[in-house]
GROMACS .gro file of C-alpha atoms in nm:
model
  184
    1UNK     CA    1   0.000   0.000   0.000
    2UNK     CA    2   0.081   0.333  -0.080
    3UNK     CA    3   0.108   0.652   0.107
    4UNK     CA    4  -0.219   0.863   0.017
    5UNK     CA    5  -0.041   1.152  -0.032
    6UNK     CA    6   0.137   1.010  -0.301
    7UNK     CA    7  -0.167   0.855  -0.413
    8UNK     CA    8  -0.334   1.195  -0.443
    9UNK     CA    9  -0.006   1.359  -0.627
   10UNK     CA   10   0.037   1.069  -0.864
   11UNK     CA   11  -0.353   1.105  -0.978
   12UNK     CA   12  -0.253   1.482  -1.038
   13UNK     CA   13  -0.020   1.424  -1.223
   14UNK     CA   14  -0.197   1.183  -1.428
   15UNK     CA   15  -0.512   1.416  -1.467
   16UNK     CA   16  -0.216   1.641  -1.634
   17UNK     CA   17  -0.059   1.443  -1.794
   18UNK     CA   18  -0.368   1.289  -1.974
   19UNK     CA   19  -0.491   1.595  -2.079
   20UNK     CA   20  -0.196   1.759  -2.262
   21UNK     CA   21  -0.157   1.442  -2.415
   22UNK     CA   22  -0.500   1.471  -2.539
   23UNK     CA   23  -0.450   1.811  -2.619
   24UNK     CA   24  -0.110   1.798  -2.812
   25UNK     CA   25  -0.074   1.404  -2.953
   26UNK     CA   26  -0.405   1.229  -2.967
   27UNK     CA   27  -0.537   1.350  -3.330
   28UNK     CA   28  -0.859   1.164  -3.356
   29UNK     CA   29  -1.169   1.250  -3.517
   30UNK     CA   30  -1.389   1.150  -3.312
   31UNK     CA   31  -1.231   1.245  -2.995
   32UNK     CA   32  -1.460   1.620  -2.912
   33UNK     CA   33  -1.369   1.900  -2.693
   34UNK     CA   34  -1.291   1.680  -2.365
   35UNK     CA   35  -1.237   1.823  -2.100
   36UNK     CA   36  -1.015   1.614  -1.774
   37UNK     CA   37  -1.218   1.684  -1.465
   38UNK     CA   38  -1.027   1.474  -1.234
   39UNK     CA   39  -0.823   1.147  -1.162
   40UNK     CA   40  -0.850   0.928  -0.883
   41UNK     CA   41  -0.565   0.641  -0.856
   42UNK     CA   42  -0.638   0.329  -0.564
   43UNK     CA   43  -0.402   0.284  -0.308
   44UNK     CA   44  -0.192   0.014  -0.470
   45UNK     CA   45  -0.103   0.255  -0.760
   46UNK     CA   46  -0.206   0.001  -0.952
   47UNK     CA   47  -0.517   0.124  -1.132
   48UNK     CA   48  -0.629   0.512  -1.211
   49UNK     CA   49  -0.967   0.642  -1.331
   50UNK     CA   50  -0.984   0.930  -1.538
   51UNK     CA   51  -1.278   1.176  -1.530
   52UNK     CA   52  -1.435   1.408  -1.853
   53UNK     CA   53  -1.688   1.537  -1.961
   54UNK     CA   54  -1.748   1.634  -2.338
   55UNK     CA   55  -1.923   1.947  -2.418
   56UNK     CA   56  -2.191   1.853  -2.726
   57UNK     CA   57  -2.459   1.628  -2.791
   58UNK     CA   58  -2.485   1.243  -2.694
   59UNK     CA   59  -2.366   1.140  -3.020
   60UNK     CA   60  -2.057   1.359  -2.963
   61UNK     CA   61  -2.041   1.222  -2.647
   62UNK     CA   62  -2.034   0.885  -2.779
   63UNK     CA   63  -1.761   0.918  -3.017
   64UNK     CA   64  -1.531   1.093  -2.797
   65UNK     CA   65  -1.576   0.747  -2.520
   66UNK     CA   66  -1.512   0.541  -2.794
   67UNK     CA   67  -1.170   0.731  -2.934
   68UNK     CA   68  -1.065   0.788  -2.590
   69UNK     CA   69  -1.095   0.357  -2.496
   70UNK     CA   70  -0.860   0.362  -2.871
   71UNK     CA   71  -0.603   0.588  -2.743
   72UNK     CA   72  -0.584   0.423  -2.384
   73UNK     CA   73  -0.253   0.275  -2.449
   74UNK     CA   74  -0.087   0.556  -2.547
   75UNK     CA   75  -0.206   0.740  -2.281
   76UNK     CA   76  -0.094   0.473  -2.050
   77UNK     CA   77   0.268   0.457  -2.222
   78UNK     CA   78   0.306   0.869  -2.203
   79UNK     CA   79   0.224   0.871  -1.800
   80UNK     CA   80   0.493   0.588  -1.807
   81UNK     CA   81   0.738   0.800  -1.949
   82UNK     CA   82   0.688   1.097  -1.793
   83UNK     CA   83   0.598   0.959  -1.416
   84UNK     CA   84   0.930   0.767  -1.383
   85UNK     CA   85   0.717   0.484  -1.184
   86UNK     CA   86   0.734   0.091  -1.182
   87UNK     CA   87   0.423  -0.006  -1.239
   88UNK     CA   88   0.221   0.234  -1.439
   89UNK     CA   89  -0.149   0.229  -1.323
   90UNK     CA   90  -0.431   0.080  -1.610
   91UNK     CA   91  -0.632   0.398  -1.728
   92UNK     CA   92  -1.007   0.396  -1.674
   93UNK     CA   93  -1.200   0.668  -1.884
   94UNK     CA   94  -1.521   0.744  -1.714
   95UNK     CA   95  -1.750   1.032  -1.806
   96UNK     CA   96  -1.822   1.292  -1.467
   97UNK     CA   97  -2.166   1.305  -1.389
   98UNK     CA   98  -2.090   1.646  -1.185
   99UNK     CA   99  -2.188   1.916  -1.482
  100UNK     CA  100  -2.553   1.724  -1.554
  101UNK     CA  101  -2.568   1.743  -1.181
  102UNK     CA  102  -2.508   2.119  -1.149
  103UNK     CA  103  -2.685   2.181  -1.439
  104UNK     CA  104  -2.963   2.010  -1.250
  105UNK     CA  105  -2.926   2.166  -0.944
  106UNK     CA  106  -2.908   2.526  -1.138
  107UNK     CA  107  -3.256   2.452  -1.289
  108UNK     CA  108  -3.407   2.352  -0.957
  109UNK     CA  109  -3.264   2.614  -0.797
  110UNK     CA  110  -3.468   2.869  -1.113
  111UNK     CA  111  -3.817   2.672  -1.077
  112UNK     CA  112  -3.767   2.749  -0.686
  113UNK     CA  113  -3.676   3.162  -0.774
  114UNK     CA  114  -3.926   3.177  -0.970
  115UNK     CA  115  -4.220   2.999  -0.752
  116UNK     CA  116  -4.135   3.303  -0.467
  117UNK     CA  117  -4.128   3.540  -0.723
  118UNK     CA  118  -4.464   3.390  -0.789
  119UNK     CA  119  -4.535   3.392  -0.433
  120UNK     CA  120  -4.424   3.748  -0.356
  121UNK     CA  121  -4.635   3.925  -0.601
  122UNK     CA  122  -4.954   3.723  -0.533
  123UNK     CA  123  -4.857   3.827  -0.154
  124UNK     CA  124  -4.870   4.233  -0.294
  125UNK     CA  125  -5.244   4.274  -0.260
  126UNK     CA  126  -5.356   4.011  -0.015
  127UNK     CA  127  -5.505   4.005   0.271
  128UNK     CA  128  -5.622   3.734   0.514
  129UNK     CA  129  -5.897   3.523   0.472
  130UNK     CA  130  -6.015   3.530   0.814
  131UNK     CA  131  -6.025   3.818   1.052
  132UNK     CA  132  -5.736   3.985   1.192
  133UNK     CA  133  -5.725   3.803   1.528
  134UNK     CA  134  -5.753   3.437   1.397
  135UNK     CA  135  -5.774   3.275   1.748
  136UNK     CA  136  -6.104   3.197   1.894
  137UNK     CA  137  -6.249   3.342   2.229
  138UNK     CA  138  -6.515   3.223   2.397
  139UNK     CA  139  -6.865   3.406   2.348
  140UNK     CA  140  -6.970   3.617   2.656
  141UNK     CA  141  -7.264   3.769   2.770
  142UNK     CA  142  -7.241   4.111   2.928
  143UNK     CA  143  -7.560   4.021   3.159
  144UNK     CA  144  -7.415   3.731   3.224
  145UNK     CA  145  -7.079   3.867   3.389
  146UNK     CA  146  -7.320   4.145   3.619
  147UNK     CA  147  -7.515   3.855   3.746
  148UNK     CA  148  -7.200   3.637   3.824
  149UNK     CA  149  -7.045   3.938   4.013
  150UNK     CA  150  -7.309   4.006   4.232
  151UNK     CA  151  -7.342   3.642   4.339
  152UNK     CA  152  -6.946   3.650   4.438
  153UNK     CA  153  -6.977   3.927   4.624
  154UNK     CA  154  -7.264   3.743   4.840
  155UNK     CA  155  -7.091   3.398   4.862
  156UNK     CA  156  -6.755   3.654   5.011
  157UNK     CA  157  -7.008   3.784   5.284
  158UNK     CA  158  -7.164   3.427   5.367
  159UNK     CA  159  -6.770   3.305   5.413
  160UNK     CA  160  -6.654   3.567   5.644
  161UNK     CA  161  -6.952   3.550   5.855
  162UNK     CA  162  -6.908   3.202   5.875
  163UNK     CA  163  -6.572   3.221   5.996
  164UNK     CA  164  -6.601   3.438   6.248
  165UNK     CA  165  -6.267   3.582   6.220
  166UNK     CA  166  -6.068   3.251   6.165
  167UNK     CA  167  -5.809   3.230   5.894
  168UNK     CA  168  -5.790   2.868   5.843
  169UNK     CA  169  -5.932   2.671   5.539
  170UNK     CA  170  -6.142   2.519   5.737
  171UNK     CA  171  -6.369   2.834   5.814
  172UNK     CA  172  -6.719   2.734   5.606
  173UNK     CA  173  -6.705   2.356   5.722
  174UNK     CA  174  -6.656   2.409   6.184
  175UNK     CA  175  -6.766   2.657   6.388
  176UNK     CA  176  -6.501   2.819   6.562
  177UNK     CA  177  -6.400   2.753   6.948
  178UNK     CA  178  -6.571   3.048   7.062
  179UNK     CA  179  -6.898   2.976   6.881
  180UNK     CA  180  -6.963   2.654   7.005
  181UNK     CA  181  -6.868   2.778   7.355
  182UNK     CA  182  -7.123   3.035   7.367
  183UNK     CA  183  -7.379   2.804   7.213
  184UNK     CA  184  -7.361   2.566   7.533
   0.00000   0.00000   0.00000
């Protein structure tokens, strides 16, 4: 095993490598405008996986995957000769999903902009459905709160008469000491 530092220079330098060979040797046809996004070599140094992406249509897209699988060997032999190494990793060519996933994202991102844009000017002029205090009280009756106040104000008087002066819970339920003493 490797040290993944070196793991992570070597696929550098093979993302570079790759794509000034491309650039400068490979004269194919087919091949399109590629692009290297990135290289990724396993821990044994043994195999690397190169990245692109292709800018045109699938057909385009097509060709260019099928001249870059034709020129894998000299690829491989020019990242021998310029990496110095052993054992020169076998070259994967895999297209990068990453753009069509951006690309994605960007358009979801739009539809949401312009949904609250939407939103916002349907908001302008609007006013709520209910009234302004949406929470529900319970109904009163103005008589009713009169009558209920006078009959508190009598049970109060009943209490303290009652109690005869005593403080304890107890006052409505025993007669007080002195009561009962003046009773007998």
């Amino acid at each position: 095993m490797a040290d993944p530092a070196r793991a992570r220079r070597l696929a550098v330098r093979i993302r570079q490598i790759v794509s000034a060979t491309i650039e400068m040797q490979i004269k194919d046809p087919r091949l399109g405008m590629v692009t290297i996004t990135d290289a990724r070599v396993t821990s044994d140094l043994r195999e690397a996986t190169v990245f692109y992406t292709v800018y045109g249509n699938d057909n385009e897209i097509e060709d260019s995957a099928r001249a870059l699988a034709s020129a894998t060997g000299v690829l491989r032999s020019t990242v021998g000769k310029q990496t110095g190494i052993k054992f020169v990793p076998t070259l994967t060519f895999v297209a990068d999903i990453v753009p069509d996933t951006a690309r994605e994202l960007e358009q979801a991102l739009e539809r949401a902009r312009y949904a609250d844009a939407e939103l916002a000017r349907a908001r302008e002029g609007a006013e709520y459905a209910g009234d302004a205090d949406p929470y529900k009280k319970p109904a009163v009756d103005e008589d009713e709160d009169d009558d209920l106040a006078e009959d508190d104000l009598a049970d109060d008087e009943v209490t303290v008469e009652a109690g005869a002066g005593r403080t304890d819970d107890f006052a409505d339920e025993r007669p007080s000491a002195t009561a009962q003493r003046s009773a007998s």
